[in-house]
Amino acid sequence: MFTVLNSAFILLLTPRFGTTLTGSHTPRIPIGYNTINQETLFYVLTLSLKYMTLLPITLLFIFTTHPSRFAASLNKLGVPYKMAYAVSIAFRYIPDLTQEFRTILNAMQMRGLGISREDGNLRRRLKNLSLVVVPLLQSSLQHIESVSDAMDLRGFGTGRSRTWYMGTVMSLADKLAVVLCALLLGLAIFLKLQVFPGFWYPF
């Protein structure tokens, strides 16, 4: 849904955005006040494929990687431990946020605010669902304040370095994965500079 809405807004609000990236203009679809060109269609297609490709990998990474091991690995690679610990807390908070959302939603449904098809039209269901946002934000802020106070009481951030309870030693498979990623990056740079110099990729 996000990809569809994003593509629609790009095509309707900036139908010639692809021209700013390629320098060419090939009109395709007239929409009254402007014309969607081929370059913008190609940009939207590439951007949508990028989102659709990254989302499964990101979800797989989140649900299969232990936050403490990931933070320790980041610190071992040279990332400051404060930043690595912030990433660890963010990963840990995702399941808590999901559980809190379900708890608040169940409590509101018990009070008669439903979001199923039997509870009214789409507008009413969206309005009922939006009522979950305020208590969810309040609960999230309280949780963040509790974690922040606990870290301050334990003196987090006073030392220049820290040790980690959980750590991961690079195995042969990890080293092979790093080499493979480096080779793919080198191949992409070679293709960009030598084979497809006019091909652009929207970051």
mmCIF file of C-alpha atoms in Angstrom:
data_model
loop_
_atom_site.group_PDB
_atom_site.id
_atom_site.type_symbol
_atom_site.label_atom_id
_atom_site.label_comp_id
_atom_site.label_asym_id
_atom_site.label_seq_id
_atom_site.Cartn_x
_atom_site.Cartn_y
_atom_site.Cartn_z
ATOM 1 C CA MET A 1 0.000 0.000 0.000
ATOM 2 C CA PHE A 2 2.833 2.385 0.831
ATOM 3 C CA THR A 3 4.559 1.680 -2.482
ATOM 4 C CA VAL A 4 1.338 2.204 -4.450
ATOM 5 C CA LEU A 5 0.543 5.498 -2.694
ATOM 6 C CA ASN A 6 4.118 6.720 -3.051
ATOM 7 C CA SER A 7 4.149 5.938 -6.772
ATOM 8 C CA ALA A 8 0.774 7.604 -7.302
ATOM 9 C CA PHE A 9 1.853 10.797 -5.527
ATOM 10 C CA ILE A 10 5.093 10.977 -7.518
ATOM 11 C CA LEU A 11 3.260 10.529 -10.825
ATOM 12 C CA LEU A 12 0.513 13.024 -9.994
ATOM 13 C CA LEU A 13 2.538 15.725 -8.234
ATOM 14 C CA THR A 14 5.812 15.532 -10.172
ATOM 15 C CA PRO A 15 5.026 13.873 -13.530
ATOM 16 C CA ARG A 16 8.296 15.137 -15.049
ATOM 17 C CA PHE A 17 10.606 14.343 -12.144
ATOM 18 C CA GLY A 18 12.502 11.812 -14.240
ATOM 19 C CA THR A 19 13.643 14.603 -16.543
ATOM 20 C CA THR A 20 15.678 16.170 -13.727
ATOM 21 C CA LEU A 21 17.562 12.884 -13.348
ATOM 22 C CA THR A 22 18.166 11.989 -17.002
ATOM 23 C CA GLY A 23 17.968 15.297 -18.848
ATOM 24 C CA SER A 24 15.600 13.839 -21.450
ATOM 25 C CA HIS A 25 11.816 14.078 -21.854
ATOM 26 C CA THR A 26 9.689 11.429 -23.540
ATOM 27 C CA PRO A 27 5.956 12.201 -23.021
ATOM 28 C CA ARG A 28 3.735 9.170 -22.490
ATOM 29 C CA ILE A 29 0.538 9.745 -20.467
ATOM 30 C CA PRO A 30 -1.314 13.102 -20.610
ATOM 31 C CA ILE A 31 -3.091 13.921 -17.340
ATOM 32 C CA GLY A 32 -4.611 17.299 -18.252
ATOM 33 C CA TYR A 33 -2.399 19.758 -16.378
ATOM 34 C CA ASN A 34 0.808 17.940 -17.356
ATOM 35 C CA THR A 35 2.192 14.840 -19.038
ATOM 36 C CA ILE A 36 3.798 11.874 -17.328
ATOM 37 C CA ASN A 37 6.958 11.065 -19.213
ATOM 38 C CA GLN A 38 8.760 7.781 -19.711
ATOM 39 C CA GLU A 39 11.653 8.789 -17.449
ATOM 40 C CA THR A 40 9.337 9.332 -14.460
ATOM 41 C CA LEU A 41 7.627 5.995 -15.100
ATOM 42 C CA PHE A 42 11.025 4.303 -15.119
ATOM 43 C CA TYR A 43 11.997 6.114 -11.919
ATOM 44 C CA VAL A 44 8.772 5.044 -10.159
ATOM 45 C CA LEU A 45 9.227 1.448 -11.319
ATOM 46 C CA THR A 46 12.824 1.350 -10.097
ATOM 47 C CA LEU A 47 11.947 2.944 -6.766
ATOM 48 C CA SER A 48 9.050 0.534 -6.204
ATOM 49 C CA LEU A 49 11.230 -2.473 -7.016
ATOM 50 C CA LYS A 50 13.805 -1.139 -4.573
ATOM 51 C CA TYR A 51 11.236 -0.991 -1.762
ATOM 52 C CA MET A 52 9.809 -4.406 -2.619
ATOM 53 C CA THR A 53 13.318 -5.895 -2.633
ATOM 54 C CA LEU A 54 14.552 -4.315 0.596
ATOM 55 C CA LEU A 55 11.445 -4.946 2.709
ATOM 56 C CA PRO A 56 11.675 -8.786 2.894
ATOM 57 C CA ILE A 57 15.417 -8.635 3.575
ATOM 58 C CA THR A 58 14.900 -6.045 6.308
ATOM 59 C CA LEU A 59 12.134 -8.041 7.987
ATOM 60 C CA LEU A 60 14.222 -11.220 7.775
ATOM 61 C CA PHE A 61 17.165 -9.399 9.338
ATOM 62 C CA ILE A 62 15.057 -7.965 12.181
ATOM 63 C CA PHE A 63 13.437 -11.290 13.111
ATOM 64 C CA THR A 64 16.605 -13.420 12.880
ATOM 65 C CA THR A 65 19.271 -11.160 14.428
ATOM 66 C CA HIS A 66 19.741 -10.872 18.179
ATOM 67 C CA PRO A 67 19.943 -7.157 19.134
ATOM 68 C CA SER A 68 22.816 -7.595 21.601
ATOM 69 C CA ARG A 69 24.899 -9.617 19.160
ATOM 70 C CA PHE A 70 24.250 -7.069 16.431
ATOM 71 C CA ALA A 71 25.225 -4.147 18.698
ATOM 72 C CA ALA A 72 28.380 -5.946 19.810
ATOM 73 C CA SER A 73 29.292 -6.652 16.184
ATOM 74 C CA LEU A 74 28.775 -2.998 15.244
ATOM 75 C CA ASN A 75 31.009 -1.903 18.103
ATOM 76 C CA LYS A 76 33.633 -4.418 17.026
ATOM 77 C CA LEU A 77 33.590 -2.893 13.537
ATOM 78 C CA GLY A 78 34.400 0.531 14.998
ATOM 79 C CA VAL A 79 30.945 2.016 15.545
ATOM 80 C CA PRO A 80 30.802 4.000 18.854
ATOM 81 C CA TYR A 81 29.192 1.913 21.548
ATOM 82 C CA LYS A 82 26.568 4.568 22.293
ATOM 83 C CA MET A 83 25.326 4.409 18.709
ATOM 84 C CA ALA A 84 25.505 0.608 18.685
ATOM 85 C CA TYR A 85 23.511 0.439 21.903
ATOM 86 C CA ALA A 86 20.908 2.831 20.476
ATOM 87 C CA VAL A 87 20.454 0.452 17.529
ATOM 88 C CA SER A 88 20.133 -2.465 19.952
ATOM 89 C CA ILE A 89 17.430 -0.685 21.977
ATOM 90 C CA ALA A 90 15.531 0.200 18.788
ATOM 91 C CA PHE A 91 15.507 -3.460 17.709
ATOM 92 C CA ARG A 92 14.425 -4.576 21.161
ATOM 93 C CA TYR A 93 11.598 -2.063 21.223
ATOM 94 C CA ILE A 94 9.905 -3.303 18.028
ATOM 95 C CA PRO A 95 8.311 -6.421 19.677
ATOM 96 C CA ASP A 96 7.342 -4.354 22.744
ATOM 97 C CA LEU A 97 5.665 -1.744 20.560
ATOM 98 C CA THR A 98 3.775 -4.431 18.650
ATOM 99 C CA GLN A 99 2.572 -6.063 21.872
ATOM 100 C CA GLU A 100 1.531 -2.703 23.338
ATOM 101 C CA PHE A 101 -0.440 -1.898 20.187
ATOM 102 C CA ARG A 102 -2.290 -5.205 20.396
ATOM 103 C CA THR A 103 -3.037 -4.696 24.090
ATOM 104 C CA ILE A 104 -4.460 -1.198 23.554
ATOM 105 C CA LEU A 105 -6.421 -2.347 20.510
ATOM 106 C CA ASN A 106 -7.948 -5.261 22.432
ATOM 107 C CA ALA A 107 -8.879 -2.959 25.330
ATOM 108 C CA MET A 108 -10.588 -0.517 22.961
ATOM 109 C CA GLN A 109 -12.423 -3.324 21.182
ATOM 110 C CA MET A 110 -13.769 -4.508 24.550
ATOM 111 C CA ARG A 111 -15.153 -0.984 24.995
ATOM 112 C CA GLY A 112 -17.024 -1.190 21.690
ATOM 113 C CA LEU A 113 -14.545 0.471 19.297
ATOM 114 C CA GLY A 114 -14.118 -2.160 16.608
ATOM 115 C CA ILE A 115 -12.097 -2.165 13.398
ATOM 116 C CA SER A 116 -13.631 -5.180 11.660
ATOM 117 C CA ARG A 117 -16.058 -5.022 8.738
ATOM 118 C CA GLU A 118 -19.042 -5.542 11.009
ATOM 119 C CA ASP A 119 -18.211 -2.372 12.962
ATOM 120 C CA GLY A 120 -19.114 0.143 10.261
ATOM 121 C CA ASN A 121 -17.772 1.634 7.076
ATOM 122 C CA LEU A 122 -14.105 2.210 6.288
ATOM 123 C CA ARG A 123 -14.127 5.794 7.542
ATOM 124 C CA ARG A 124 -15.505 4.799 10.937
ATOM 125 C CA ARG A 125 -13.032 1.933 11.284
ATOM 126 C CA LEU A 126 -10.102 4.214 10.458
ATOM 127 C CA LYS A 127 -11.351 6.721 13.004
ATOM 128 C CA ASN A 128 -11.548 3.995 15.647
ATOM 129 C CA LEU A 129 -8.063 2.824 14.722
ATOM 130 C CA SER A 130 -6.679 6.355 15.001
ATOM 131 C CA LEU A 131 -7.820 6.466 18.633
ATOM 132 C CA VAL A 132 -5.100 3.907 19.415
ATOM 133 C CA VAL A 133 -2.352 6.378 18.466
ATOM 134 C CA VAL A 134 -2.590 8.660 21.521
ATOM 135 C CA PRO A 135 -2.353 5.965 24.234
ATOM 136 C CA LEU A 136 0.313 4.182 22.205
ATOM 137 C CA LEU A 137 2.426 7.354 22.056
ATOM 138 C CA GLN A 138 1.959 7.974 25.775
ATOM 139 C CA SER A 139 2.962 4.422 26.617
ATOM 140 C CA SER A 140 5.975 4.649 24.307
ATOM 141 C CA LEU A 141 7.163 7.889 25.888
ATOM 142 C CA GLN A 142 6.807 6.412 29.375
ATOM 143 C CA HIS A 143 8.797 3.351 28.313
ATOM 144 C CA ILE A 144 11.529 5.519 26.770
ATOM 145 C CA GLU A 145 11.746 7.625 29.927
ATOM 146 C CA SER A 146 12.042 4.507 32.100
ATOM 147 C CA VAL A 147 14.842 3.080 29.953
ATOM 148 C CA SER A 148 16.635 6.440 29.904
ATOM 149 C CA ASP A 149 16.440 6.773 33.706
ATOM 150 C CA ALA A 150 17.699 3.223 34.172
ATOM 151 C CA MET A 151 20.677 3.879 31.875
ATOM 152 C CA ASP A 152 21.505 7.131 33.669
ATOM 153 C CA LEU A 153 21.372 5.425 37.074
ATOM 154 C CA ARG A 154 23.817 2.793 35.845
ATOM 155 C CA GLY A 155 26.246 5.426 34.571
ATOM 156 C CA PHE A 156 25.851 4.648 30.897
ATOM 157 C CA GLY A 157 28.085 6.821 28.735
ATOM 158 C CA THR A 158 30.654 7.752 31.372
ATOM 159 C CA GLY A 159 33.347 5.436 30.007
ATOM 160 C CA ARG A 160 35.098 5.733 26.675
ATOM 161 C CA SER A 161 34.577 2.056 25.926
ATOM 162 C CA ARG A 162 32.617 -0.872 27.270
ATOM 163 C CA THR A 163 32.578 -4.639 27.205
ATOM 164 C CA TRP A 164 29.800 -6.775 25.766
ATOM 165 C CA TYR A 165 28.250 -9.862 27.284
ATOM 166 C CA MET A 166 27.341 -11.252 23.879
ATOM 167 C CA GLY A 167 29.810 -11.211 21.023
ATOM 168 C CA THR A 168 30.188 -12.955 17.691
ATOM 169 C CA VAL A 169 33.449 -14.130 16.184
ATOM 170 C CA MET A 170 33.667 -13.977 12.396
ATOM 171 C CA SER A 171 33.401 -17.426 10.867
ATOM 172 C CA LEU A 172 34.461 -18.595 7.433
ATOM 173 C CA ALA A 173 30.913 -18.066 6.122
ATOM 174 C CA ASP A 174 30.971 -14.465 7.379
ATOM 175 C CA LYS A 175 34.268 -13.771 5.638
ATOM 176 C CA LEU A 176 32.984 -15.311 2.413
ATOM 177 C CA ALA A 177 29.857 -13.153 2.637
ATOM 178 C CA VAL A 178 32.005 -10.019 3.065
ATOM 179 C CA VAL A 179 34.128 -10.989 0.049
ATOM 180 C CA LEU A 180 30.991 -11.670 -2.016
ATOM 181 C CA CYS A 181 29.497 -8.287 -1.094
ATOM 182 C CA ALA A 182 32.766 -6.547 -1.998
ATOM 183 C CA LEU A 183 32.847 -8.331 -5.364
ATOM 184 C CA LEU A 184 29.219 -7.387 -6.083
ATOM 185 C CA LEU A 185 29.950 -3.763 -5.176
ATOM 186 C CA GLY A 186 32.989 -3.739 -7.450
ATOM 187 C CA LEU A 187 30.932 -5.279 -10.271
ATOM 188 C CA ALA A 188 28.216 -2.653 -9.815
ATOM 189 C CA ILE A 189 30.782 0.167 -9.963
ATOM 190 C CA PHE A 190 32.371 -1.354 -13.080
ATOM 191 C CA LEU A 191 28.999 -1.690 -14.816
ATOM 192 C CA LYS A 192 28.096 1.866 -13.893
ATOM 193 C CA LEU A 193 31.349 3.369 -15.200
ATOM 194 C CA GLN A 194 32.091 1.168 -18.215
ATOM 195 C CA VAL A 195 29.025 -0.737 -19.457
ATOM 196 C CA PHE A 196 25.993 1.419 -18.533
ATOM 197 C CA PRO A 197 27.295 4.962 -18.133
ATOM 198 C CA GLY A 198 23.876 6.477 -18.885
ATOM 199 C CA PHE A 199 21.965 4.179 -16.557
ATOM 200 C CA TRP A 200 20.903 5.910 -13.354
ATOM 201 C CA TYR A 201 19.772 4.454 -10.073
ATOM 202 C CA PRO A 202 17.601 6.563 -7.767
ATOM 203 C CA PHE A 203 18.914 6.571 -4.217
#
